PDB file of C-alpha atoms in Angstrom:
ATOM      1  CA  MET C  55      -0.011  -0.073   0.062  1.00  0.00           C
ATOM      2  CA  SER C  56       1.370   3.460  -1.204  1.00  0.00           C
ATOM      3  CA  GLU C  57       1.864   6.054   1.425  1.00  0.00           C
ATOM      4  CA  GLN C  58       0.253   9.418   1.156  1.00  0.00           C
ATOM      5  CA  LEU C  59       2.184  12.048  -0.860  1.00  0.00           C
ATOM      6  CA  PRO C  60       3.356  15.028   1.371  1.00  0.00           C
ATOM      7  CA  ILE C  61       2.254  18.388   0.727  1.00  0.00           C
ATOM      8  CA  VAL C  62       4.009  20.299  -1.927  1.00  0.00           C
ATOM      9  CA  TYR C  63       4.629  24.057  -1.464  1.00  0.00           C
ATOM     10  CA  VAL C  64       4.979  25.974  -4.787  1.00  0.00           C
ATOM     11  CA  VAL C  65       7.127  29.273  -4.553  1.00  0.00           C
ATOM     12  CA  SER C  66       7.116  31.817  -7.381  1.00  0.00           C
ATOM     13  CA  ASP C  67       7.990  35.405  -8.161  1.00  0.00           C
ATOM     14  CA  SER C  68       5.064  35.331 -10.580  1.00  0.00           C
ATOM     15  CA  VAL C  69       1.980  33.199 -10.727  1.00  0.00           C
ATOM     16  CA  GLY C  70       3.429  29.937  -9.970  1.00  0.00           C
ATOM     17  CA  GLU C  71       1.229  27.906 -12.679  1.00  0.00           C
ATOM     18  CA  THR C  72       4.407  26.418 -14.251  1.00  0.00           C
ATOM     19  CA  ALA C  73       5.799  25.064 -10.924  1.00  0.00           C
ATOM     20  CA  GLU C  74       2.477  23.745 -10.130  1.00  0.00           C
ATOM     21  CA  PHE C  75       1.906  21.944 -13.536  1.00  0.00           C
ATOM     22  CA  VAL C  76       5.327  20.206 -13.275  1.00  0.00           C
ATOM     23  CA  VAL C  77       4.591  19.018  -9.577  1.00  0.00           C
ATOM     24  CA  ARG C  78       1.206  17.680 -10.620  1.00  0.00           C
ATOM     25  CA  ALA C  79       2.717  16.022 -13.656  1.00  0.00           C
ATOM     26  CA  ALA C  80       5.134  14.440 -11.595  1.00  0.00           C
ATOM     27  CA  ALA C  81       2.606  13.494  -9.043  1.00  0.00           C
ATOM     28  CA  SER C  82       0.260  11.771 -11.497  1.00  0.00           C
ATOM     29  CA  GLN C  83       3.247   8.927 -11.634  1.00  0.00           C
ATOM     30  CA  PHE C  84       2.382   8.127  -8.010  1.00  0.00           C
ATOM     31  CA  ASP C  85      -1.001   6.828  -6.586  1.00  0.00           C
ATOM     32  CA  GLY C  86      -3.131   8.562  -9.176  1.00  0.00           C
ATOM     33  CA  GLY C  87      -1.671  12.079  -8.586  1.00  0.00           C
ATOM     34  CA  LYS C  88      -3.296  12.826  -5.312  1.00  0.00           C
ATOM     35  CA  VAL C  89      -1.471  15.655  -4.027  1.00  0.00           C
ATOM     36  CA  GLU C  90      -1.939  18.698  -2.059  1.00  0.00           C
ATOM     37  CA  VAL C  91      -0.356  21.686  -3.609  1.00  0.00           C
ATOM     38  CA  ARG C  92      -0.112  25.026  -1.687  1.00  0.00           C
ATOM     39  CA  ARG C  93       0.912  27.823  -4.041  1.00  0.00           C
ATOM     40  CA  ILE C  94       2.721  30.982  -2.884  1.00  0.00           C
ATOM     41  CA  SER C  95       2.709  33.548  -5.618  1.00  0.00           C
ATOM     42  CA  TYR C  96       4.603  36.763  -6.320  1.00  0.00           C
ATOM     43  CA  VAL C  97       7.249  36.450  -3.867  1.00  0.00           C
ATOM     44  CA  ASP C  98       9.491  39.444  -3.906  1.00  0.00           C
ATOM     45  CA  ASP C  99      11.362  39.254  -0.731  1.00  0.00           C
ATOM     46  CA  PRO C 100      12.884  36.703   1.891  1.00  0.00           C
ATOM     47  CA  GLU C 101      10.139  36.966   4.594  1.00  0.00           C
ATOM     48  CA  PRO C 102       7.432  34.702   2.893  1.00  0.00           C
ATOM     49  CA  ILE C 103      10.195  32.146   2.018  1.00  0.00           C
ATOM     50  CA  ARG C 104      10.922  31.895   5.750  1.00  0.00           C
ATOM     51  CA  GLU C 105       7.565  31.137   6.457  1.00  0.00           C
ATOM     52  CA  VAL C 106       7.089  28.653   3.881  1.00  0.00           C
ATOM     53  CA  ILE C 107      10.185  26.637   4.830  1.00  0.00           C
ATOM     54  CA  GLN C 108       9.082  26.650   8.281  1.00  0.00           C
ATOM     55  CA  ALA C 109       5.516  25.389   7.401  1.00  0.00           C
ATOM     56  CA  ALA C 110       7.076  22.564   4.824  1.00  0.00           C
ATOM     57  CA  LYS C 111       9.343  21.397   7.910  1.00  0.00           C
ATOM     58  CA  GLU C 112       6.417  20.937   9.956  1.00  0.00           C
ATOM     59  CA  ALA C 113       4.334  19.178   7.484  1.00  0.00           C
ATOM     60  CA  ASN C 114       7.178  17.010   6.448  1.00  0.00           C
ATOM     61  CA  GLY C 115       6.389  18.293   2.964  1.00  0.00           C
ATOM     62  CA  PHE C 116       8.930  19.896   0.395  1.00  0.00           C
ATOM     63  CA  ILE C 117       9.062  22.906  -1.933  1.00  0.00           C
ATOM     64  CA  ALA C 118       9.215  23.510  -5.660  1.00  0.00           C
ATOM     65  CA  PHE C 119      10.082  26.795  -6.835  1.00  0.00           C
ATOM     66  CA  THR C 120      10.521  29.086  -9.905  1.00  0.00           C
ATOM     67  CA  LEU C 121      12.304  32.228  -8.925  1.00  0.00           C
ATOM     68  CA  VAL C 122      14.304  34.030 -11.259  1.00  0.00           C
ATOM     69  CA  GLN C 123      15.870  36.724  -8.976  1.00  0.00           C
ATOM     70  CA  PRO C 124      19.363  35.418  -8.037  1.00  0.00           C
ATOM     71  CA  HIS C 125      19.024  36.780  -4.431  1.00  0.00           C
ATOM     72  CA  LEU C 126      15.708  34.777  -3.761  1.00  0.00           C
ATOM     73  CA  ARG C 127      17.093  31.812  -5.316  1.00  0.00           C
ATOM     74  CA  GLU C 128      20.330  31.902  -3.126  1.00  0.00           C
ATOM     75  CA  PHE C 129      18.093  32.893  -0.116  1.00  0.00           C
ATOM     76  CA  ILE C 130      15.550  29.672  -0.440  1.00  0.00           C
ATOM     77  CA  ILE C 131      18.346  27.392  -1.288  1.00  0.00           C
ATOM     78  CA  GLN C 132      20.375  28.352   1.626  1.00  0.00           C
ATOM     79  CA  GLU C 133      17.661  28.459   4.129  1.00  0.00           C
ATOM     80  CA  ALA C 134      15.851  25.220   2.901  1.00  0.00           C
ATOM     81  CA  GLY C 135      19.580  23.572   3.507  1.00  0.00           C
ATOM     82  CA  ASN C 136      19.995  24.872   6.954  1.00  0.00           C
ATOM     83  CA  ARG C 137      16.398  23.938   7.994  1.00  0.00           C
ATOM     84  CA  ASN C 138      16.926  20.289   6.133  1.00  0.00           C
ATOM     85  CA  VAL C 139      13.833  20.866   3.861  1.00  0.00           C
ATOM     86  CA  TYR C 140      13.915  19.060   0.806  1.00  0.00           C
ATOM     87  CA  LEU C 141      13.943  21.566  -2.364  1.00  0.00           C
ATOM     88  CA  VAL C 142      13.400  21.392  -6.043  1.00  0.00           C
ATOM     89  CA  ASP C 143      14.572  24.128  -8.302  1.00  0.00           C
ATOM     90  CA  ILE C 144      12.301  23.881 -11.367  1.00  0.00           C
ATOM     91  CA  MET C 145      13.348  27.000 -13.291  1.00  0.00           C
ATOM     92  CA  GLY C 146      17.144  27.168 -12.371  1.00  0.00           C
ATOM     93  CA  PRO C 147      18.779  24.364 -14.367  1.00  0.00           C
ATOM     94  CA  MET C 148      16.856  25.214 -17.551  1.00  0.00           C
ATOM     95  CA  LEU C 149      17.993  28.974 -17.169  1.00  0.00           C
ATOM     96  CA  GLU C 150      21.669  27.762 -16.809  1.00  0.00           C
ATOM     97  CA  ALA C 151      21.280  25.469 -19.853  1.00  0.00           C
ATOM     98  CA  PHE C 152      20.210  28.342 -22.136  1.00  0.00           C
ATOM     99  CA  GLN C 153      22.698  30.730 -20.586  1.00  0.00           C
ATOM    100  CA  ASN C 154      25.602  28.177 -21.380  1.00  0.00           C
ATOM    101  CA  VAL C 155      24.310  27.573 -24.830  1.00  0.00           C
ATOM    102  CA  LEU C 156      23.416  30.944 -26.006  1.00  0.00           C
ATOM    103  CA  GLN C 157      26.223  32.680 -24.169  1.00  0.00           C
ATOM    104  CA  MET C 158      24.006  35.382 -22.757  1.00  0.00           C
ATOM    105  CA  GLU C 159      22.233  36.337 -19.558  1.00  0.00           C
ATOM    106  CA  PRO C 160      18.494  35.917 -18.990  1.00  0.00           C
ATOM    107  CA  LYS C 161      16.437  38.994 -18.593  1.00  0.00           C
ATOM    108  CA  ARG C 162      15.435  37.616 -14.791  1.00  0.00           C
ATOM    109  CA  ARG C 163      12.085  39.411 -15.104  1.00  0.00           C
ATOM    110  CA  PRO C 164       9.100  37.105 -13.341  1.00  0.00           C
ATOM    111  CA  GLY C 165       6.117  36.653 -15.420  1.00  0.00           C
ATOM    112  CA  LEU C 166       7.391  36.741 -19.085  1.00  0.00           C
ATOM    113  CA  LEU C 167       5.862  33.305 -19.665  1.00  0.00           C
ATOM    114  CA  HIS C 168       2.572  34.630 -18.231  1.00  0.00           C
ATOM    115  CA  GLN C 169       2.529  37.677 -20.292  1.00  0.00           C
ATOM    116  CA  LEU C 170       3.107  35.674 -23.667  1.00  0.00           C
ATOM    117  CA  ASP C 171      -0.019  33.412 -22.461  1.00  0.00           C
ATOM    118  CA  ASP C 172      -1.938  36.774 -22.068  1.00  0.00           C
ATOM    119  CA  GLN C 173      -1.036  37.944 -25.334  1.00  0.00           C
ATOM    120  CA  TYR C 174      -2.140  34.418 -26.811  1.00  0.00           C
ATOM    121  CA  PHE C 175      -5.502  34.623 -25.335  1.00  0.00           C
ATOM    122  CA  ARG C 176      -5.983  38.059 -26.450  1.00  0.00           C
ATOM    123  CA  ARG C 177      -5.122  36.822 -29.872  1.00  0.00           C
ATOM    124  CA  VAL C 178      -7.564  34.168 -29.572  1.00  0.00           C
ATOM    125  CA  GLU C 179     -10.698  36.222 -28.320  1.00  0.00           C
ATOM    126  CA  ALA C 180      -9.973  38.773 -31.147  1.00  0.00           C
ATOM    127  CA  ILE C 181     -10.390  35.972 -33.819  1.00  0.00           C
ATOM    128  CA  GLU C 182     -13.198  34.723 -32.171  1.00  0.00           C
ATOM    129  CA  PHE C 183     -14.539  38.186 -32.082  1.00  0.00           C
ATOM    130  CA  ALA C 184     -13.791  38.762 -35.837  1.00  0.00           C
ATOM    131  CA  VAL C 185     -15.700  35.528 -36.795  1.00  0.00           C
ATOM    132  CA  LYS C 186     -18.821  36.253 -34.597  1.00  0.00           C
ATOM    133  CA  TYR C 187     -19.115  39.656 -35.801  1.00  0.00           C
ATOM    134  CA  ASP C 188     -18.280  39.279 -39.627  1.00  0.00           C
ATOM    135  CA  ASP C 189     -20.410  40.362 -42.388  1.00  0.00           C
ATOM    136  CA  GLY C 190     -22.637  42.462 -40.059  1.00  0.00           C
ATOM    137  CA  LYS C 191     -24.056  39.329 -38.266  1.00  0.00           C
ATOM    138  CA  ASP C 192     -24.799  40.932 -34.976  1.00  0.00           C
ATOM    139  CA  PRO C 193     -24.621  44.908 -34.888  1.00  0.00           C
ATOM    140  CA  ARG C 194     -24.215  45.049 -31.338  1.00  0.00           C
ATOM    141  CA  GLY C 195     -20.902  43.747 -31.731  1.00  0.00           C
ATOM    142  CA  LEU C 196     -20.062  47.330 -33.133  1.00  0.00           C
ATOM    143  CA  LEU C 197     -20.178  48.758 -29.578  1.00  0.00           C
ATOM    144  CA  ARG C 198     -17.614  46.438 -28.486  1.00  0.00           C
ATOM    145  CA  ALA C 199     -15.427  46.482 -31.365  1.00  0.00           C
ATOM    146  CA  ASP C 200     -11.751  48.116 -31.470  1.00  0.00           C
ATOM    147  CA  LEU C 201     -12.224  48.781 -35.058  1.00  0.00           C
ATOM    148  CA  VAL C 202     -15.008  48.607 -37.634  1.00  0.00           C
ATOM    149  CA  LEU C 203     -14.623  48.099 -41.322  1.00  0.00           C
ATOM    150  CA  LEU C 204     -17.100  49.249 -43.926  1.00  0.00           C
ATOM    151  CA  GLY C 205     -17.358  48.545 -47.524  1.00  0.00           C
ATOM    152  CA  VAL C 206     -19.212  47.071 -50.480  1.00  0.00           C
ATOM    153  CA  SER C 207     -18.815  43.342 -51.105  1.00  0.00           C
ATOM    154  CA  ARG C 208     -15.391  42.031 -51.976  1.00  0.00           C
ATOM    155  CA  THR C 209     -13.374  44.724 -50.549  1.00  0.00           C
ATOM    156  CA  SER C 210     -11.480  42.506 -48.336  1.00  0.00           C
ATOM    157  CA  LYS C 211     -13.392  43.141 -45.044  1.00  0.00           C
ATOM    158  CA  THR C 212     -13.294  39.514 -43.889  1.00  0.00           C
ATOM    159  CA  PRO C 213      -9.674  38.724 -44.433  1.00  0.00           C
ATOM    160  CA  LEU C 214      -8.543  42.172 -43.071  1.00  0.00           C
ATOM    161  CA  SER C 215     -10.453  41.740 -39.829  1.00  0.00           C
ATOM    162  CA  MET C 216      -8.995  38.504 -39.416  1.00  0.00           C
ATOM    163  CA  TYR C 217      -5.449  39.610 -40.191  1.00  0.00           C
ATOM    164  CA  LEU C 218      -5.801  42.282 -37.749  1.00  0.00           C
ATOM    165  CA  ALA C 219      -7.425  39.774 -35.184  1.00  0.00           C
ATOM    166  CA  HIS C 220      -3.872  38.216 -35.264  1.00  0.00           C
ATOM    167  CA  LYS C 221      -2.704  41.689 -34.053  1.00  0.00           C
ATOM    168  CA  ARG C 222      -5.146  41.290 -31.144  1.00  0.00           C
ATOM    169  CA  LEU C 223      -7.570  44.008 -32.536  1.00  0.00           C
ATOM    170  CA  LYS C 224     -11.267  43.333 -32.119  1.00  0.00           C
ATOM    171  CA  CYS C 225     -12.661  43.992 -35.676  1.00  0.00           C
ATOM    172  CA  ALA C 226     -16.255  43.640 -36.676  1.00  0.00           C
ATOM    173  CA  ASN C 227     -17.316  44.478 -40.265  1.00  0.00           C
ATOM    174  CA  VAL C 228     -20.511  45.823 -42.324  1.00  0.00           C
ATOM    175  CA  PRO C 229     -21.268  45.102 -45.778  1.00  0.00           C
ATOM    176  CA  LEU C 230     -22.734  48.265 -47.352  1.00  0.00           C
ATOM    177  CA  VAL C 231     -25.758  47.749 -49.689  1.00  0.00           C
ATOM    178  CA  PRO C 232     -27.960  50.511 -51.085  1.00  0.00           C
ATOM    179  CA  GLU C 233     -31.051  48.671 -50.264  1.00  0.00           C
ATOM    180  CA  VAL C 234     -30.320  47.832 -46.529  1.00  0.00           C
ATOM    181  CA  GLU C 235     -30.113  50.400 -44.142  1.00  0.00           C
ATOM    182  CA  PRO C 236     -26.965  50.559 -41.946  1.00  0.00           C
ATOM    183  CA  PRO C 237     -27.355  49.597 -38.338  1.00  0.00           C
ATOM    184  CA  GLU C 238     -27.886  52.156 -35.696  1.00  0.00           C
ATOM    185  CA  GLU C 239     -24.933  51.036 -33.779  1.00  0.00           C
ATOM    186  CA  LEU C 240     -22.642  52.414 -36.649  1.00  0.00           C
ATOM    187  CA  PHE C 241     -23.667  56.005 -35.556  1.00  0.00           C
ATOM    188  CA  GLN C 242     -23.286  55.486 -31.929  1.00  0.00           C
ATOM    189  CA  ILE C 243     -19.581  54.863 -32.031  1.00  0.00           C
ATOM    190  CA  SER C 244     -16.591  57.293 -32.775  1.00  0.00           C
ATOM    191  CA  PRO C 245     -15.463  57.669 -36.507  1.00  0.00           C
ATOM    192  CA  LYS C 246     -12.101  57.107 -35.259  1.00  0.00           C
ATOM    193  CA  LYS C 247     -13.074  53.540 -34.730  1.00  0.00           C
ATOM    194  CA  ILE C 248     -14.369  53.083 -38.251  1.00  0.00           C
ATOM    195  CA  ILE C 249     -12.493  52.716 -41.549  1.00  0.00           C
ATOM    196  CA  GLY C 250     -14.071  52.607 -44.931  1.00  0.00           C
ATOM    197  CA  LEU C 251     -13.067  50.484 -47.483  1.00  0.00           C
ATOM    198  CA  THR C 252     -13.231  51.383 -51.197  1.00  0.00           C
ATOM    199  CA  ILE C 253     -11.836  49.996 -54.401  1.00  0.00           C
ATOM    200  CA  SER C 254     -11.747  51.032 -58.362  1.00  0.00           C
ATOM    201  CA  PRO C 255     -14.815  49.909 -60.101  1.00  0.00           C
ATOM    202  CA  THR C 256     -13.106  47.943 -62.851  1.00  0.00           C
ATOM    203  CA  GLU C 257     -11.220  45.999 -60.212  1.00  0.00           C
ATOM    204  CA  LEU C 258     -14.148  45.014 -58.332  1.00  0.00           C
ATOM    205  CA  ASN C 259     -16.120  44.177 -61.416  1.00  0.00           C
ATOM    206  CA  LEU C 260     -13.216  41.560 -62.189  1.00  0.00           C
ATOM    207  CA  ILE C 261     -12.963  40.194 -58.681  1.00  0.00           C
ATOM    208  CA  ARG C 262     -16.915  40.015 -58.492  1.00  0.00           C
ATOM    209  CA  GLN C 263     -16.640  37.964 -62.075  1.00  0.00           C
ATOM    210  CA  GLU C 264     -14.179  35.553 -60.696  1.00  0.00           C
ATOM    211  CA  ARG C 265     -16.213  34.926 -57.680  1.00  0.00           C
ATOM    212  CA  LEU C 266     -19.237  34.145 -59.557  1.00  0.00           C
ATOM    213  CA  LYS C 267     -17.276  31.754 -61.917  1.00  0.00           C
ATOM    214  CA  SER C 268     -15.885  29.914 -58.477  1.00  0.00           C
ATOM    215  CA  LEU C 269     -19.603  29.582 -57.481  1.00  0.00           C
ATOM    216  CA  GLY C 270     -20.703  28.223 -61.008  1.00  0.00           C
ATOM    217  CA  LEU C 271     -22.833  30.987 -61.906  1.00  0.00           C
ATOM    218  CA  LYS C 272     -22.857  33.333 -64.660  1.00  0.00           C
ATOM    219  CA  ALA C 273     -20.401  36.252 -64.693  1.00  0.00           C
ATOM    220  CA  GLN C 274     -23.299  38.521 -66.206  1.00  0.00           C
ATOM    221  CA  ALA C 275     -25.187  38.391 -63.224  1.00  0.00           C
ATOM    222  CA  ASN C 276     -26.280  41.893 -61.473  1.00  0.00           C
ATOM    223  CA  TYR C 277     -23.557  41.439 -58.824  1.00  0.00           C
ATOM    224  CA  ALA C 278     -20.906  41.733 -61.253  1.00  0.00           C
ATOM    225  CA  ASN C 279     -22.626  44.275 -63.347  1.00  0.00           C
ATOM    226  CA  LEU C 280     -20.604  47.629 -63.788  1.00  0.00           C
ATOM    227  CA  ASP C 281     -23.580  49.727 -63.327  1.00  0.00           C
ATOM    228  CA  ARG C 282     -24.525  48.012 -60.274  1.00  0.00           C
ATOM    229  CA  ILE C 283     -20.940  48.285 -58.892  1.00  0.00           C
ATOM    230  CA  LEU C 284     -20.699  51.850 -59.670  1.00  0.00           C
ATOM    231  CA  GLN C 285     -24.166  52.372 -57.740  1.00  0.00           C
ATOM    232  CA  GLU C 286     -22.874  50.533 -54.749  1.00  0.00           C
ATOM    233  CA  LEU C 287     -19.667  52.377 -54.653  1.00  0.00           C
ATOM    234  CA  GLU C 288     -21.224  55.920 -54.932  1.00  0.00           C
ATOM    235  CA  TYR C 289     -23.702  54.784 -51.916  1.00  0.00           C
ATOM    236  CA  ALA C 290     -20.919  53.657 -49.763  1.00  0.00           C
ATOM    237  CA  GLU C 291     -18.693  56.909 -50.560  1.00  0.00           C
ATOM    238  CA  LYS C 292     -21.792  58.831 -49.368  1.00  0.00           C
ATOM    239  CA  LEU C 293     -22.198  57.050 -46.227  1.00  0.00           C
ATOM    240  CA  MET C 294     -18.685  57.294 -45.370  1.00  0.00           C
ATOM    241  CA  ARG C 295     -18.553  61.065 -45.809  1.00  0.00           C
ATOM    242  CA  ARG C 296     -21.613  61.079 -43.630  1.00  0.00           C
ATOM    243  CA  ILE C 297     -19.839  59.325 -40.911  1.00  0.00           C
ATOM    244  CA  GLY C 298     -16.652  61.094 -41.255  1.00  0.00           C
ATOM    245  CA  CYS C 299     -14.578  58.058 -41.181  1.00  0.00           C
ATOM    246  CA  PRO C 300     -11.166  57.600 -42.650  1.00  0.00           C
ATOM    247  CA  VAL C 301     -11.204  55.817 -46.034  1.00  0.00           C
ATOM    248  CA  ILE C 302      -8.775  53.393 -47.556  1.00  0.00           C
ATOM    249  CA  ASN C 303      -8.758  52.481 -51.434  1.00  0.00           C
ATOM    250  CA  VAL C 304      -7.734  48.856 -51.328  1.00  0.00           C
ATOM    251  CA  SER C 305      -7.236  48.694 -55.290  1.00  0.00           C
ATOM    252  CA  ASN C 306      -4.115  46.354 -56.132  1.00  0.00           C
ATOM    253  CA  LYS C 307      -3.204  46.086 -52.530  1.00  0.00           C
ATOM    254  CA  ALA C 308      -2.563  42.822 -50.558  1.00  0.00           C
ATOM    255  CA  VAL C 309      -4.416  42.436 -47.071  1.00  0.00           C
ATOM    256  CA  GLU C 310      -0.975  42.996 -45.540  1.00  0.00           C
ATOM    257  CA  GLU C 311      -0.383  46.349 -46.990  1.00  0.00           C
ATOM    258  CA  THR C 312      -3.955  47.634 -46.040  1.00  0.00           C
ATOM    259  CA  ALA C 313      -3.393  46.271 -42.727  1.00  0.00           C
ATOM    260  CA  SER C 314      -0.425  48.319 -42.362  1.00  0.00           C
ATOM    261  CA  ILE C 315      -2.272  51.460 -43.368  1.00  0.00           C
ATOM    262  CA  VAL C 316      -5.061  50.813 -40.965  1.00  0.00           C
ATOM    263  CA  LEU C 317      -2.500  50.584 -38.080  1.00  0.00           C
ATOM    264  CA  ASP C 318      -1.151  53.641 -39.035  1.00  0.00           C
ATOM    265  CA  ILE C 319      -4.387  55.241 -39.063  1.00  0.00           C
ATOM    266  CA  LEU C 320      -5.328  54.021 -35.709  1.00  0.00           C
ATOM    267  CA  LYS C 321      -1.700  55.132 -34.409  1.00  0.00           C
ATOM    268  CA  ARG C 322      -2.218  58.665 -35.469  1.00  0.00           C
ATOM    269  CA  GLY C 323      -5.808  58.687 -34.309  1.00  0.00           C
ATOM    270  CA  GLY C 324      -7.862  58.235 -37.475  1.00  0.00           C
ATOM    271  CA  THR C 325      -7.044  61.037 -39.423  1.00  0.00           C
ATOM    272  CA  ARG C 326      -5.393  59.649 -42.504  1.00  0.00           C
ATOM    273  CA  GLN C 327      -7.086  59.128 -45.920  1.00  0.00           C
ATOM    274  CA  SER C 328      -5.457  56.748 -48.666  1.00  0.00           C
TER     275      SER C 328
END
């Protein structure tokens, strides 16, 4: 019959998730992973370390730590040794390995991994936002968006929204059609958060013809009719002027190029026309 696992104290100068994950992964190899983990996060001075070492000694437990500040690492190693408390340095050996291989000093800033995680989750959230509020699906999303893109069909609103989502911007986009009233929410947000997309009639005509062919439809349909395109572009231009938002001409521009202009406009406070 296996003995009960001891209490493991996780000490970190950041959140401590990395150390706890390693502890639980190791514990899973023993008696189904039943272990009590007590996490002590954001340690930035020696006093909490003294208290944890005392608690671990009294509970006959041990300590796992991820401390990147040298003075804290040295303190916990020395104190645990003096009190005869078992200690596991989770981050130290890996830091030393990278330091030896790369021949450079680590930044020794707590929480960098957690910062990267935050960036990742913000990116995922922005992508989910772009999908949810694509093509005017739910006008309520306009009020929560970092940026709203306007334009007639086939002006790259969706791919641009997705590209900017990877830059952690929550983008919604609204298709402009003369027969459909724009959502009221569009006039409730700052014009600086709105960017209009326009395109040359001839280029849009070619793009729409190719789109119809890919769908197995006749290229002569009204969707690709030049007079219809001119009507749509005129309507979109009037609406964008009414709103007072910046406008980008996406003719012959790759999505990456348009995105760069968008980011520049946002940086300058929504004043540039292109």
